[in-house]
């Protein structure tokens, strides 16, 4: 099947009207242009995938999803503005049928469980081989779950939607999102602005997080996030 030439973002919307039927339409979201270029070239080197839009932050990704209706969103978790977790939440609010493949450097069963809990269909580590990305996009496009084999064995996959055996499983999806942002050094006011809730609400979640995890300050919170592989040391 013929492939369209690479598109500039400014003309991408008009050109997507002429995407040949049968191609998997992909929205690629990552804040590093070099990373996007590499994955776009990889995905468009096969006959059945076309990148129809790109975004370099969470807000732009949500807008692109609304405007372009991709078959698969390939989403980095750590971007400026709203993070990947909030981006998943907003896209799923627009469409429960959205098929989202998360790819990130932060690999752990906790992260995988949380993104799947929010409605993502797959998780791929950025260190995985190139062909794994193609396989993951195809599998997610079919509505199937894809989990990077490095993190989840077949046996563990059967238990994917059971809470992992770590203290963070006690947190709700919103609490986990705020936990992660606090561990990354964001302020309560900054978190409130980023995810469009009030500072008072964030403060309430902060208090609940501390109680559920039996910790007493943000230094302990950060150490727990590192220990559970939620953030890098």
Short mmCIF file of C-alpha atoms in Angstrom, two decimals:
data_model
loop_
_atom_site.label_atom_id
_atom_site.label_comp_id
_atom_site.label_asym_id
_atom_site.label_seq_id
_atom_site.Cartn_x
_atom_site.Cartn_y
_atom_site.Cartn_z
CA UNK A 1 0.00 0.00 0.00
CA UNK A 2 1.49 3.43 -0.94
CA UNK A 3 2.63 5.69 1.86
CA UNK A 4 2.22 9.45 2.01
CA UNK A 5 5.35 11.58 2.22
CA UNK A 6 6.39 12.90 5.66
CA UNK A 7 4.19 15.82 6.69
CA UNK A 8 4.88 19.14 8.32
CA UNK A 9 2.69 19.67 11.40
CA UNK A 10 1.06 22.76 9.86
CA UNK A 11 -0.39 20.77 6.93
CA UNK A 12 -0.89 17.47 8.68
CA UNK A 13 -4.60 17.97 9.48
CA UNK A 14 -5.62 18.55 5.87
CA UNK A 15 -3.50 15.70 4.60
CA UNK A 16 -4.96 13.15 7.01
CA UNK A 17 -8.22 13.33 5.08
CA UNK A 18 -6.44 11.42 2.30
CA UNK A 19 -4.78 8.71 4.39
CA UNK A 20 -5.27 5.44 2.49
CA UNK A 21 -7.75 3.08 4.18
CA UNK A 22 -6.21 0.28 6.17
CA UNK A 23 -3.28 2.25 7.57
CA UNK A 24 -2.92 2.47 11.35
CA UNK A 25 -3.05 6.20 12.13
CA UNK A 26 -0.67 7.15 14.95
CA UNK A 27 -0.40 10.26 17.11
CA UNK A 28 3.15 10.49 18.48
CA UNK A 29 3.65 12.51 21.69
CA UNK A 30 7.13 13.18 23.09
CA UNK A 31 8.82 16.45 24.03
CA UNK A 32 12.13 15.53 22.34
CA UNK A 33 12.14 16.22 18.57
CA UNK A 34 14.97 13.75 17.96
CA UNK A 35 13.01 10.98 19.67
CA UNK A 36 9.89 11.80 17.65
CA UNK A 37 11.88 11.85 14.42
CA UNK A 38 13.39 8.46 15.19
CA UNK A 39 10.10 6.78 16.04
CA UNK A 40 8.26 8.44 13.14
CA UNK A 41 10.86 7.16 10.69
CA UNK A 42 10.69 3.72 12.25
CA UNK A 43 6.89 3.49 12.19
CA UNK A 44 6.60 4.84 8.67
CA UNK A 45 9.19 2.38 7.38
CA UNK A 46 6.51 -0.34 7.49
CA UNK A 47 3.61 -0.64 5.07
CA UNK A 48 0.66 -0.38 7.45
CA UNK A 49 1.43 2.53 9.84
CA UNK A 50 1.39 6.28 9.30
CA UNK A 51 2.12 9.04 11.83
CA UNK A 52 -0.63 11.60 11.21
CA UNK A 53 0.18 14.05 14.02
CA UNK A 54 2.83 14.86 16.61
CA UNK A 55 2.76 16.67 19.96
CA UNK A 56 5.49 17.87 22.29
CA UNK A 57 3.38 18.30 25.45
CA UNK A 58 0.31 16.85 27.11
CA UNK A 59 -2.09 19.65 26.20
CA UNK A 60 -1.10 19.47 22.54
CA UNK A 61 -1.52 15.70 22.61
CA UNK A 62 -5.10 16.05 23.88
CA UNK A 63 -5.87 18.63 21.19
CA UNK A 64 -4.35 16.43 18.49
CA UNK A 65 -6.42 13.47 19.65
CA UNK A 66 -9.58 15.55 19.40
CA UNK A 67 -8.67 16.96 15.97
CA UNK A 68 -7.16 13.92 14.25
CA UNK A 69 -8.86 10.85 15.83
CA UNK A 70 -5.81 8.56 15.63
CA UNK A 71 -6.09 4.80 15.93
CA UNK A 72 -3.20 4.69 18.43
CA UNK A 73 -1.62 7.32 20.67
CA UNK A 74 2.06 6.64 21.41
CA UNK A 75 2.63 8.64 24.58
CA UNK A 76 5.68 9.52 26.65
CA UNK A 77 4.89 9.80 30.37
CA UNK A 78 7.16 12.74 31.15
CA UNK A 79 6.39 15.88 29.18
CA UNK A 80 6.06 19.59 29.97
CA UNK A 81 2.71 20.85 31.23
CA UNK A 82 0.32 18.08 32.14
CA UNK A 83 2.11 14.78 32.50
CA UNK A 84 1.38 11.51 30.75
CA UNK A 85 -0.94 10.28 33.49
CA UNK A 86 -3.15 13.37 33.20
CA UNK A 87 -2.98 13.13 29.40
CA UNK A 88 -4.29 9.56 29.55
CA UNK A 89 -7.06 10.67 31.90
CA UNK A 90 -8.17 13.50 29.58
CA UNK A 91 -8.04 11.45 26.39
CA UNK A 92 -10.05 8.65 27.98
CA UNK A 93 -12.59 11.25 29.12
CA UNK A 94 -12.98 12.26 25.45
CA UNK A 95 -13.26 8.65 24.29
CA UNK A 96 -13.30 5.44 26.28
CA UNK A 97 -12.34 3.70 23.01
CA UNK A 98 -9.00 5.54 22.82
CA UNK A 99 -6.06 3.17 22.38
CA UNK A 100 -2.98 4.48 24.15
CA UNK A 101 0.49 2.96 24.13
CA UNK A 102 2.75 4.41 26.82
CA UNK A 103 6.49 4.42 26.22
CA UNK A 104 8.80 5.64 28.93
CA UNK A 105 12.18 5.28 30.61
CA UNK A 106 10.45 4.69 33.96
CA UNK A 107 9.75 0.97 33.97
CA UNK A 108 8.22 -0.77 36.96
CA UNK A 109 5.20 -2.93 37.67
CA UNK A 110 3.77 -0.03 39.68
CA UNK A 111 3.93 2.38 36.72
CA UNK A 112 2.54 -0.24 34.35
CA UNK A 113 -0.33 -1.05 36.69
CA UNK A 114 -1.19 2.63 37.13
CA UNK A 115 -1.22 3.49 33.42
CA UNK A 116 -3.32 0.42 32.64
CA UNK A 117 -5.63 1.34 35.49
CA UNK A 118 -6.18 4.72 33.82
CA UNK A 119 -7.08 3.03 30.53
CA UNK A 120 -3.88 2.68 28.52
CA UNK A 121 -3.72 -0.44 26.35
CA UNK A 122 0.03 -0.96 26.46
CA UNK A 123 3.43 -0.14 27.92
CA UNK A 124 6.79 -0.18 26.16
CA UNK A 125 10.18 0.72 27.59
CA UNK A 126 12.22 3.17 25.52
CA UNK A 127 15.18 0.81 25.78
CA UNK A 128 13.28 -1.89 23.86
CA UNK A 129 14.27 -2.89 20.35
CA UNK A 130 12.87 -0.93 17.43
CA UNK A 131 10.74 -3.76 16.14
CA UNK A 132 9.04 -3.98 19.51
CA UNK A 133 7.52 -0.54 18.86
CA UNK A 134 6.04 -1.71 15.56
CA UNK A 135 4.69 -4.86 17.18
CA UNK A 136 3.23 -2.87 20.09
CA UNK A 137 1.47 -0.34 17.83
CA UNK A 138 -0.06 -3.10 15.73
CA UNK A 139 -1.22 -5.03 18.78
CA UNK A 140 -2.73 -1.99 20.51
CA UNK A 141 -4.44 -0.94 17.26
CA UNK A 142 -6.24 -4.29 17.35
CA UNK A 143 -7.51 -3.51 20.84
CA UNK A 144 -5.14 -5.98 22.47
CA UNK A 145 -2.97 -5.38 25.52
CA UNK A 146 0.78 -5.07 24.98
CA UNK A 147 3.21 -5.14 27.91
CA UNK A 148 6.98 -5.01 27.50
CA UNK A 149 8.20 -8.54 28.24
CA UNK A 150 11.15 -7.17 30.21
CA UNK A 151 8.80 -6.15 33.00
CA UNK A 152 5.88 -8.53 32.90
CA UNK A 153 6.13 -12.28 32.44
CA UNK A 154 3.22 -14.25 31.01
CA UNK A 155 2.25 -15.36 34.52
CA UNK A 156 2.35 -11.81 35.84
CA UNK A 157 0.30 -10.59 32.88
CA UNK A 158 -2.57 -12.76 34.04
CA UNK A 159 -2.53 -10.79 37.29
CA UNK A 160 -2.06 -7.40 35.65
CA UNK A 161 -5.21 -5.85 37.03
CA UNK A 162 -4.51 -7.07 40.56
CA UNK A 163 -2.71 -4.50 42.67
CA UNK A 164 1.08 -4.95 42.82
CA UNK A 165 2.50 -5.90 46.16
CA UNK A 166 3.85 -2.51 47.11
CA UNK A 167 2.56 0.27 49.37
CA UNK A 168 1.55 2.48 46.44
CA UNK A 169 -1.27 0.13 45.49
CA UNK A 170 -3.25 1.74 48.34
CA UNK A 171 -3.39 5.01 46.37
CA UNK A 172 -6.17 5.94 43.96
CA UNK A 173 -5.14 6.79 40.41
CA UNK A 174 -5.41 10.53 41.17
CA UNK A 175 -3.44 10.13 44.40
CA UNK A 176 -0.73 8.20 42.56
CA UNK A 177 -0.50 10.95 39.94
CA UNK A 178 -0.06 13.60 42.65
CA UNK A 179 2.37 11.36 44.55
CA UNK A 180 4.53 11.10 41.43
CA UNK A 181 4.44 14.85 40.77
CA UNK A 182 5.33 15.64 44.39
CA UNK A 183 8.24 13.20 44.22
CA UNK A 184 9.43 14.96 41.06
CA UNK A 185 9.57 18.24 43.00
CA UNK A 186 6.39 19.98 41.84
CA UNK A 187 4.71 22.34 44.30
CA UNK A 188 1.08 22.03 45.35
CA UNK A 189 0.24 25.19 43.41
CA UNK A 190 2.12 23.92 40.35
CA UNK A 191 0.33 20.57 40.48
CA UNK A 192 -3.04 22.28 40.81
CA UNK A 193 -2.36 24.40 37.74
CA UNK A 194 -1.04 21.48 35.71
CA UNK A 195 -4.00 19.15 36.28
CA UNK A 196 -6.75 21.80 36.58
CA UNK A 197 -7.87 21.26 40.15
CA UNK A 198 -7.71 23.61 43.13
CA UNK A 199 -4.66 23.85 45.44
CA UNK A 200 -7.01 22.94 48.31
CA UNK A 201 -7.93 19.70 46.55
CA UNK A 202 -4.28 18.90 45.90
CA UNK A 203 -3.54 19.61 49.56
CA UNK A 204 -6.29 17.21 50.58
CA UNK A 205 -4.85 14.50 48.36
CA UNK A 206 -1.39 15.22 49.78
CA UNK A 207 -2.69 14.65 53.31
CA UNK A 208 -4.42 11.42 52.30
CA UNK A 209 -1.27 10.16 50.56
CA UNK A 210 0.79 10.75 53.69
CA UNK A 211 -1.75 8.88 55.83
CA UNK A 212 -2.12 5.93 53.46
CA UNK A 213 1.64 5.51 53.08
CA UNK A 214 2.40 6.19 56.77
CA UNK A 215 5.01 8.81 55.88
CA UNK A 216 5.57 12.18 57.53
CA UNK A 217 7.25 14.51 55.04
CA UNK A 218 8.08 14.98 51.38
CA UNK A 219 11.61 13.65 51.82
CA UNK A 220 10.17 10.29 52.89
CA UNK A 221 7.72 10.51 49.98
CA UNK A 222 10.57 10.99 47.51
CA UNK A 223 12.55 8.10 48.97
CA UNK A 224 9.52 5.84 48.63
CA UNK A 225 9.05 6.92 45.00
CA UNK A 226 12.67 6.00 44.26
CA UNK A 227 12.40 2.70 46.11
CA UNK A 228 9.28 1.77 44.12
CA UNK A 229 10.93 2.81 40.79
CA UNK A 230 8.43 5.60 40.15
CA UNK A 231 11.19 8.18 39.63
CA UNK A 232 14.92 7.95 39.02
CA UNK A 233 17.29 8.63 41.97
#
